[in-house]
XYZ file of C-alpha atoms in Angstrom:
340
model
C 82.623 108.478 42.411
C 86.307 107.847 41.671
C 88.616 110.335 43.385
C 91.257 112.210 41.371
C 94.625 112.496 43.133
C 97.409 114.776 41.944
C 100.829 113.516 43.056
C 103.301 116.347 43.602
C 106.307 114.078 44.014
C 109.842 113.417 42.856
C 110.373 111.350 39.711
C 113.924 110.182 40.399
C 115.568 108.313 43.240
C 118.142 111.116 42.996
C 117.585 113.948 40.551
C 121.354 114.411 40.200
C 121.634 110.789 39.050
C 118.653 109.911 36.850
C 120.533 106.780 35.779
C 119.802 105.359 39.247
C 116.165 105.031 38.295
C 112.855 106.265 39.607
C 111.506 106.919 43.071
C 109.278 104.406 44.800
C 106.011 106.264 44.225
C 105.254 104.647 40.857
C 104.856 101.261 42.528
C 104.035 102.669 45.965
C 101.277 105.137 46.755
C 100.516 105.984 43.136
C 100.632 102.408 41.886
C 98.451 101.251 44.769
C 95.822 103.891 43.979
C 95.525 102.642 40.416
C 95.793 98.872 40.946
C 93.317 98.912 43.844
C 90.775 100.843 41.782
C 90.528 103.520 44.469
C 91.133 106.484 42.200
C 92.768 108.100 39.186
C 96.278 109.548 39.351
C 97.933 112.520 37.684
C 101.531 113.601 38.165
C 103.488 116.756 38.853
C 107.178 115.780 39.013
C 108.704 118.824 40.657
C 112.306 117.567 40.485
C 112.008 117.078 36.735
C 110.359 120.505 36.389
C 113.221 122.143 38.282
C 115.745 120.446 36.004
C 114.072 121.089 32.681
C 112.564 124.527 33.384
C 114.944 126.203 35.844
C 113.864 129.673 34.749
C 110.189 129.032 35.587
C 108.406 129.179 38.948
C 107.608 125.665 40.170
C 105.100 127.037 42.695
C 103.112 128.922 40.061
C 103.226 125.885 37.783
C 101.732 123.628 40.467
C 98.964 126.112 41.281
C 98.120 126.431 37.578
C 98.026 122.655 37.253
C 95.564 122.457 40.147
C 93.379 125.203 38.691
C 93.229 123.425 35.351
C 92.858 119.782 36.426
C 90.850 120.349 39.638
C 91.994 117.249 41.548
C 90.079 116.061 44.595
C 93.283 116.076 46.653
C 97.059 116.365 46.454
C 99.592 113.945 47.865
C 102.908 115.781 48.219
C 106.484 114.898 49.121
C 109.445 117.093 49.981
C 113.144 116.555 49.214
C 115.010 117.911 52.218
C 118.291 118.167 50.308
C 116.664 120.540 47.803
C 116.085 123.187 50.449
C 114.433 126.215 48.888
C 114.411 124.504 45.492
C 111.177 122.792 46.434
C 107.528 123.634 46.208
C 107.039 125.956 49.186
C 104.848 124.853 52.095
C 102.929 128.128 51.665
C 102.015 127.081 48.118
C 100.275 124.010 49.485
C 98.549 126.260 52.003
C 97.254 128.416 49.153
C 96.006 125.340 47.300
C 94.275 124.054 50.420
C 92.733 127.362 51.530
C 92.066 129.214 48.280
C 91.463 126.387 45.828
C 89.803 124.219 48.487
C 91.859 121.162 47.569
C 93.007 119.093 50.579
C 96.723 118.326 50.769
C 98.381 115.338 52.420
C 102.150 115.558 52.943
C 103.728 112.105 52.720
C 106.820 111.358 54.834
C 108.681 108.083 54.319
C 110.953 108.489 57.357
C 110.540 109.345 61.037
C 114.032 110.747 61.658
C 114.134 113.997 63.683
C 115.053 116.223 60.716
C 112.225 114.770 58.627
C 109.725 115.375 61.421
C 111.039 118.929 61.774
C 110.128 119.585 58.159
C 106.737 117.952 58.651
C 106.132 120.458 61.461
C 106.968 123.288 59.054
C 104.338 121.893 56.687
C 101.731 121.360 59.411
C 100.073 124.830 59.190
C 99.805 124.527 55.410
C 98.538 120.979 54.808
C 95.471 119.000 55.753
C 97.488 116.112 57.190
C 101.013 114.777 57.588
C 101.217 111.059 56.785
C 103.938 108.861 58.319
C 104.371 105.286 57.166
C 107.417 103.588 58.672
C 106.873 103.716 62.445
C 103.993 103.733 64.853
C 105.413 106.141 67.422
C 108.951 107.309 66.534
C 107.696 110.504 64.848
C 105.639 111.313 67.961
C 108.875 111.840 69.914
C 109.724 114.856 67.768
C 106.455 116.192 66.316
C 105.246 119.563 67.568
C 101.941 119.143 65.748
C 100.951 115.496 66.340
C 97.298 116.434 65.915
C 98.062 116.966 62.219
C 99.666 113.522 61.844
C 98.389 110.088 60.941
C 100.246 106.798 60.609
C 99.199 104.466 57.775
C 100.822 101.281 56.532
C 102.729 101.968 53.328
C 100.817 100.655 50.287
C 102.240 98.805 47.298
C 101.065 98.061 43.782
C 99.619 94.556 44.029
C 99.626 94.306 40.233
C 103.444 94.350 40.334
C 104.130 92.537 43.599
C 102.073 89.379 43.394
C 102.316 85.619 43.534
C 100.281 82.762 42.151
C 101.759 80.324 44.644
C 103.112 78.269 41.745
C 106.468 80.001 41.274
C 109.561 77.775 41.133
C 111.294 79.591 44.011
C 114.689 78.649 42.587
C 116.510 81.145 44.836
C 116.627 79.530 48.299
C 117.828 82.690 50.069
C 118.091 86.312 48.964
C 118.873 89.764 50.277
C 117.569 92.352 47.836
C 118.796 95.554 49.450
C 122.178 97.188 49.774
C 124.946 96.725 52.303
C 127.033 99.663 51.044
C 127.275 102.197 53.854
C 125.292 99.864 56.113
C 127.871 98.267 58.402
C 125.403 96.115 60.338
C 124.078 94.536 57.149
C 127.565 94.020 55.726
C 128.751 92.252 58.891
C 125.700 89.999 59.068
C 125.912 89.022 55.413
C 129.664 88.522 55.720
C 129.071 86.144 58.622
C 126.694 84.076 56.498
C 129.185 83.855 53.674
C 131.897 82.904 56.152
C 129.706 80.046 57.374
C 129.206 78.819 53.822
C 125.612 80.036 53.439
C 124.936 81.396 49.984
C 122.842 84.543 49.680
C 121.737 85.971 46.341
C 122.248 89.743 46.602
C 121.265 92.596 44.282
C 123.338 95.315 46.007
C 120.632 97.950 45.777
C 119.058 100.085 43.070
C 121.955 102.522 42.791
C 124.493 99.797 42.072
C 122.690 97.353 39.803
C 120.152 99.711 38.150
C 117.497 97.037 38.688
C 114.032 98.255 37.745
C 110.853 97.499 39.695
C 109.769 94.626 37.435
C 113.128 92.843 37.724
C 113.203 93.442 41.466
C 109.703 91.999 41.865
C 110.734 89.024 39.726
C 113.636 88.313 42.081
C 111.269 88.300 45.045
C 108.967 85.899 43.197
C 111.932 83.557 42.698
C 112.977 83.713 46.373
C 111.883 81.036 48.815
C 113.228 83.044 51.777
C 114.348 86.675 51.734
C 116.201 88.507 54.508
C 115.397 92.011 55.697
C 116.985 94.222 58.345
C 114.748 96.644 60.249
C 117.334 98.904 61.867
C 117.401 102.622 61.077
C 120.468 102.829 63.384
C 118.807 104.716 66.248
C 115.343 103.176 65.903
C 113.513 100.317 64.203
C 111.175 100.823 61.267
C 108.793 98.952 59.001
C 110.432 99.049 55.578
C 108.752 98.811 52.206
C 110.652 95.587 51.552
C 108.566 93.850 54.214
C 105.428 94.550 52.185
C 107.060 93.843 48.819
C 108.471 90.503 49.959
C 105.230 89.325 51.535
C 103.101 90.403 48.541
C 105.464 88.534 46.226
C 105.108 85.281 48.163
C 108.631 85.090 49.605
C 108.974 84.057 53.236
C 110.195 87.111 55.125
C 113.052 86.472 57.547
C 113.535 89.765 59.369
C 115.506 91.088 62.317
C 113.236 91.222 65.353
C 111.607 94.608 65.988
C 108.492 96.194 67.410
C 107.189 97.648 64.125
C 106.667 94.709 61.785
C 104.623 92.900 64.441
C 102.048 95.697 64.115
C 101.354 94.279 60.645
C 102.469 90.625 60.632
C 102.291 87.904 63.274
C 105.663 86.316 64.146
C 106.121 82.693 63.052
C 102.733 82.755 61.375
C 103.151 85.453 58.705
C 106.924 85.936 58.887
C 109.919 84.757 60.913
C 111.917 87.137 63.135
C 115.574 86.540 63.999
C 118.090 87.967 66.423
C 120.830 89.569 64.286
C 124.416 88.533 64.971
C 125.461 92.177 64.591
C 123.204 95.079 65.493
C 123.381 98.737 66.452
C 123.544 99.223 70.223
C 123.985 102.975 70.058
C 124.684 105.708 67.570
C 127.761 104.525 65.686
C 128.248 101.392 67.800
C 127.597 97.796 66.770
C 127.373 94.973 69.256
C 127.665 91.222 68.828
C 124.435 89.378 69.510
C 123.244 85.830 68.892
C 125.411 84.439 66.118
C 123.444 81.217 65.744
C 119.780 82.240 65.609
C 119.842 83.574 62.043
C 121.912 80.678 60.739
C 119.725 78.045 62.382
C 116.560 79.601 60.954
C 118.036 79.840 57.476
C 119.026 76.167 57.575
C 115.600 75.154 58.898
C 113.366 77.067 56.500
C 115.419 76.596 53.351
C 115.507 72.893 54.264
C 111.729 72.803 54.777
C 110.403 74.661 51.719
C 106.745 73.714 52.229
C 106.812 75.210 55.734
C 108.414 78.374 54.337
C 105.806 78.557 51.565
C 102.955 78.255 54.055
C 104.297 81.108 56.200
C 104.780 83.153 53.023
C 101.205 82.406 51.906
C 99.755 83.689 55.165
C 101.978 86.755 55.062
C 100.854 87.470 51.530
C 97.182 87.255 52.498
C 97.711 89.655 55.395
C 99.701 92.218 53.402
C 97.346 92.165 50.418
C 94.500 92.949 52.796
C 96.310 95.650 54.738
C 98.643 97.200 52.150
C 97.117 96.572 48.731
C 95.863 100.165 48.578
C 92.200 99.954 49.500
C 92.668 100.467 53.245
C 95.311 103.171 52.806
C 93.265 105.267 50.400
C 89.955 104.730 52.180
C 91.527 105.974 55.391
C 93.384 108.871 53.742
C 90.333 110.089 51.836
C 88.479 110.098 55.141
C 91.302 111.942 56.955
C 91.424 114.776 54.406
C 87.669 115.186 54.408
C 86.676 113.480 51.166
C 84.547 110.919 52.947
C 84.391 107.213 52.426
C 85.234 105.816 49.027
C 84.767 102.262 47.811
C 86.978 100.656 45.228
C 85.544 100.730 41.720
């Protein structure tokens, strides 16, 4: 029987700036649930509720929604910057214990402050889900027994490739370098060496929607990604998006992506010319490795396409939604569920 999941999540990338566009959930966990056929989704956008109904109790509204719609489980997020203007952890505890609806709290980062909030949630939720690192959150978690790491899913109906795309963009970087000194220095080095990189400058700057972003990936032969979170390395959503879309991923070497993709078979790692060597410090590394790999793979498009094809196969299998939701349904006690 198809599971019904209520998403208690944020609608906007930043509620104070709705013009920046929506959060990732539409084409992430929620989109993957729908496109994989693993369940039906309903939405409770708490940031929008707080904006449009400031005089009403968001906690009571969520409980009422659960009582009326009777979902099989809730997947919830938390905006740290909102502080007390969030759904309270105790509200999720009430939903879990009194309404008998399991709750999974979904954390997209493993930074210490994020893990601290996950620990606050731990007594009130069925599970804390981490997606970006295998072990970084373990360094800080006081309740690791409540935690599970799953690869972040993506909507395979949006990020896809037929293998026949023109790939008229030889090299792209579809993130932002604003406020990211390591990225800015590396991209500046490429430009200084005469290597053209098509950049989008991030969602906040160019207001690019998911469909246009996916289209850019489908046009890219090779796309660059940087894995540094300054003090640790993480597996970013762009890894999955790029591979699903059939672009060859060229990513700074790290110990997280190799948990999902095999180097030089499914993607190509590189040693970044500039990288963080400590908090607030950037060191100079191998200035030639990235440039040599760009020249090689953009000059050998069939080789790049073959690596991209294998990466796409791997990511569709691991991150298309079926494995994520099968595992999560099992973790929260709903048992096994096959795609419909």
